[in-house]
Amino acid sequence: MNFIAWLIIFCEIAFWFVILLGLVTRYILNQQTLGLFFLALTPIIDLILIITTVVDLMNGATAEMPHAIAAVYISISLVFGKSMINWADDRFRYYVMKQGSKPYKLDGLDYSKNYAKSWLKHLLSYIIGTGILHLVVYLINDKSRTEAMDGVIHIWTIVIIIDLIICISYFVWPPKRN
């Protein structure tokens, strides 16, 4: 496994670590400002991945699958990052601190609408991510060094279409509460 792949794994672990550290600091240690500081470190983690990937490619590395996945990771983190932090915050507050209302599961049309919003976020991350991938292909300008980018674009296109079909199906057959 190459360095970028290991860096992606590190960044994912670091992302959840700083979120957990921020929540523990905010709620258990009662340090609101320090907790916010830790939560604000999440974009720094993305920046480390972006810079390292760009430097690796600019130094002549062949754009492999981990480089492409880095673009996917970054775009998903940009679009879904805040909602992932809010999701973790709600659950930490309820399950660990025993405060607030229990996070509820949506069903029916509410679930369908929420899934549609999530699909639109997925579409935005797809646009950003494939934009990054196309930019890398353009800048490197050597098909033999960017085949992995094209492969990820094709796979992600299939995934976004399948996700759209699932989204539409939830409006046709809304999920019912168990």
CSV table of C-alpha atoms in Angstrom, one decimal, residues 40-172:
chain,number,residue,atom,x,y,z
A,40,ALA,CA,-12.1,23.2,13.9
A,41,LEU,CA,-9.0,21.1,13.3
A,42,THR,CA,-11.0,18.8,10.9
A,43,PRO,CA,-10.4,21.1,7.9
A,44,ILE,CA,-6.6,21.1,8.7
A,45,ILE,CA,-6.7,17.3,8.3
A,46,ASP,CA,-8.2,17.7,4.8
A,47,LEU,CA,-5.6,20.3,4.0
A,48,ILE,CA,-2.7,17.9,5.0
A,49,LEU,CA,-4.2,15.3,2.6
A,50,ILE,CA,-4.6,17.8,-0.2
A,51,ILE,CA,-1.1,19.2,0.1
A,52,THR,CA,0.5,15.8,0.4
A,53,THR,CA,-1.4,14.4,-2.6
A,54,VAL,CA,-0.6,17.5,-4.8
A,55,VAL,CA,3.1,17.4,-3.9
A,56,ASP,CA,3.3,13.6,-4.6
A,57,LEU,CA,1.7,14.1,-8.0
A,58,MET,CA,3.8,17.2,-8.8
A,59,ASN,CA,6.9,15.2,-8.0
A,60,GLY,CA,6.0,12.9,-10.9
A,61,ALA,CA,4.1,10.1,-9.1
A,62,THR,CA,1.7,8.1,-11.3
A,63,ALA,CA,-1.9,9.0,-10.2
A,64,GLU,CA,-3.0,5.7,-8.6
A,65,MET,CA,-6.2,4.7,-6.9
A,66,PRO,CA,-5.2,6.2,-3.5
A,67,HIS,CA,-4.7,9.6,-5.2
A,68,ALA,CA,-8.2,9.3,-6.7
A,69,ILE,CA,-9.7,8.2,-3.4
A,70,ALA,CA,-8.0,11.2,-1.8
A,71,ALA,CA,-10.1,13.5,-4.1
A,72,VAL,CA,-13.3,11.6,-3.2
A,73,TYR,CA,-12.4,11.7,0.5
A,74,ILE,CA,-11.8,15.5,0.4
A,75,SER,CA,-15.0,16.3,-1.5
A,76,ILE,CA,-17.1,14.2,0.8
A,77,SER,CA,-15.4,15.7,3.8
A,78,LEU,CA,-16.1,19.2,2.5
A,79,VAL,CA,-19.7,18.6,1.8
A,80,PHE,CA,-20.7,16.2,4.6
A,81,GLY,CA,-18.2,17.2,7.3
A,82,LYS,CA,-20.4,19.7,9.2
A,83,SER,CA,-23.4,17.3,9.2
A,84,MET,CA,-21.2,14.4,10.4
A,85,ILE,CA,-20.0,16.6,13.3
A,86,ASN,CA,-23.6,17.5,14.1
A,87,TRP,CA,-24.6,13.9,14.0
A,88,ALA,CA,-21.8,12.9,16.4
A,89,ASP,CA,-22.6,15.9,18.6
A,90,ASP,CA,-26.3,15.0,18.9
A,91,ARG,CA,-25.5,11.4,19.8
A,92,PHE,CA,-22.7,12.2,22.2
A,93,ARG,CA,-24.9,14.7,24.0
A,94,TYR,CA,-27.8,12.2,24.3
A,95,TYR,CA,-26.0,8.8,24.8
A,96,VAL,CA,-22.9,10.0,26.8
A,97,MET,CA,-24.1,13.1,28.6
A,98,LYS,CA,-27.7,12.0,29.0
A,99,GLN,CA,-28.9,15.5,27.8
A,100,GLY,CA,-31.3,16.6,25.1
A,101,SER,CA,-33.8,14.6,23.2
A,102,LYS,CA,-33.1,11.1,21.7
A,103,PRO,CA,-32.0,11.3,18.1
A,104,TYR,CA,-35.0,10.0,16.2
A,105,LYS,CA,-35.2,7.9,13.1
A,106,LEU,CA,-37.3,9.4,10.3
A,107,ASP,CA,-39.8,7.3,8.3
A,108,GLY,CA,-42.2,7.8,5.5
A,109,LEU,CA,-42.1,11.0,3.5
A,110,ASP,CA,-39.9,12.7,6.1
A,111,TYR,CA,-37.2,10.0,5.5
A,112,SER,CA,-37.6,10.3,1.7
A,113,LYS,CA,-37.1,14.1,1.9
A,114,ASN,CA,-34.1,13.7,4.1
A,115,TYR,CA,-32.6,11.1,1.8
A,116,ALA,CA,-33.2,13.5,-1.1
A,117,LYS,CA,-31.3,16.2,0.7
A,118,SER,CA,-28.5,13.7,1.4
A,119,TRP,CA,-28.5,12.7,-2.3
A,120,LEU,CA,-28.1,16.4,-3.3
A,121,LYS,CA,-25.1,16.6,-1.0
A,122,HIS,CA,-23.8,13.5,-2.6
A,123,LEU,CA,-24.2,15.1,-6.0
A,124,LEU,CA,-22.4,18.2,-4.8
A,125,SER,CA,-19.5,16.1,-3.5
A,126,TYR,CA,-19.5,14.2,-6.8
A,127,ILE,CA,-19.3,17.5,-8.8
A,128,ILE,CA,-16.4,18.7,-6.6
A,129,GLY,CA,-14.6,15.3,-6.5
A,130,THR,CA,-14.9,14.6,-10.2
A,131,GLY,CA,-13.9,18.2,-10.9
A,132,ILE,CA,-10.7,17.7,-8.8
A,133,LEU,CA,-10.1,14.4,-10.7
A,134,HIS,CA,-10.6,16.0,-14.1
A,135,LEU,CA,-8.3,18.9,-13.1
A,136,VAL,CA,-5.6,16.4,-12.1
A,137,VAL,CA,-6.0,14.6,-15.5
A,138,TYR,CA,-5.8,17.9,-17.3
A,139,LEU,CA,-2.7,19.2,-15.3
A,140,ILE,CA,-0.7,15.9,-15.6
A,141,ASN,CA,-1.7,15.6,-19.3
A,142,ASP,CA,-0.5,12.0,-19.6
A,143,LYS,CA,-3.1,9.4,-19.9
A,144,SER,CA,-0.7,6.6,-18.8
A,145,ARG,CA,-0.3,8.4,-15.4
A,146,THR,CA,-4.0,9.2,-14.8
A,147,GLU,CA,-5.9,6.0,-15.7
A,148,ALA,CA,-6.9,5.5,-12.0
A,149,MET,CA,-8.6,8.9,-12.1
A,150,ASP,CA,-10.8,7.9,-15.0
A,151,GLY,CA,-11.7,4.6,-13.4
A,152,VAL,CA,-12.8,6.3,-10.2
A,153,ILE,CA,-14.9,8.9,-12.2
A,154,HIS,CA,-16.7,6.0,-14.0
A,155,ILE,CA,-17.3,4.0,-10.8
A,156,TRP,CA,-18.5,7.1,-8.9
A,157,THR,CA,-20.8,8.0,-11.8
A,158,ILE,CA,-22.4,4.6,-11.5
A,159,VAL,CA,-22.7,5.0,-7.7
A,160,ILE,CA,-24.4,8.4,-8.0
A,161,ILE,CA,-26.9,7.0,-10.5
A,162,ILE,CA,-27.7,4.0,-8.2
A,163,ASP,CA,-28.1,6.4,-5.3
A,164,LEU,CA,-30.5,8.5,-7.3
A,165,ILE,CA,-32.6,5.4,-8.1
A,166,ILE,CA,-32.6,4.5,-4.4
A,167,CYS,CA,-33.7,8.1,-3.6
A,168,ILE,CA,-36.5,8.0,-6.1
A,169,SER,CA,-37.6,4.6,-4.8
A,170,TYR,CA,-38.1,6.1,-1.3
A,171,PHE,CA,-40.7,8.4,-2.7
A,172,VAL,CA,-42.5,5.6,-4.5
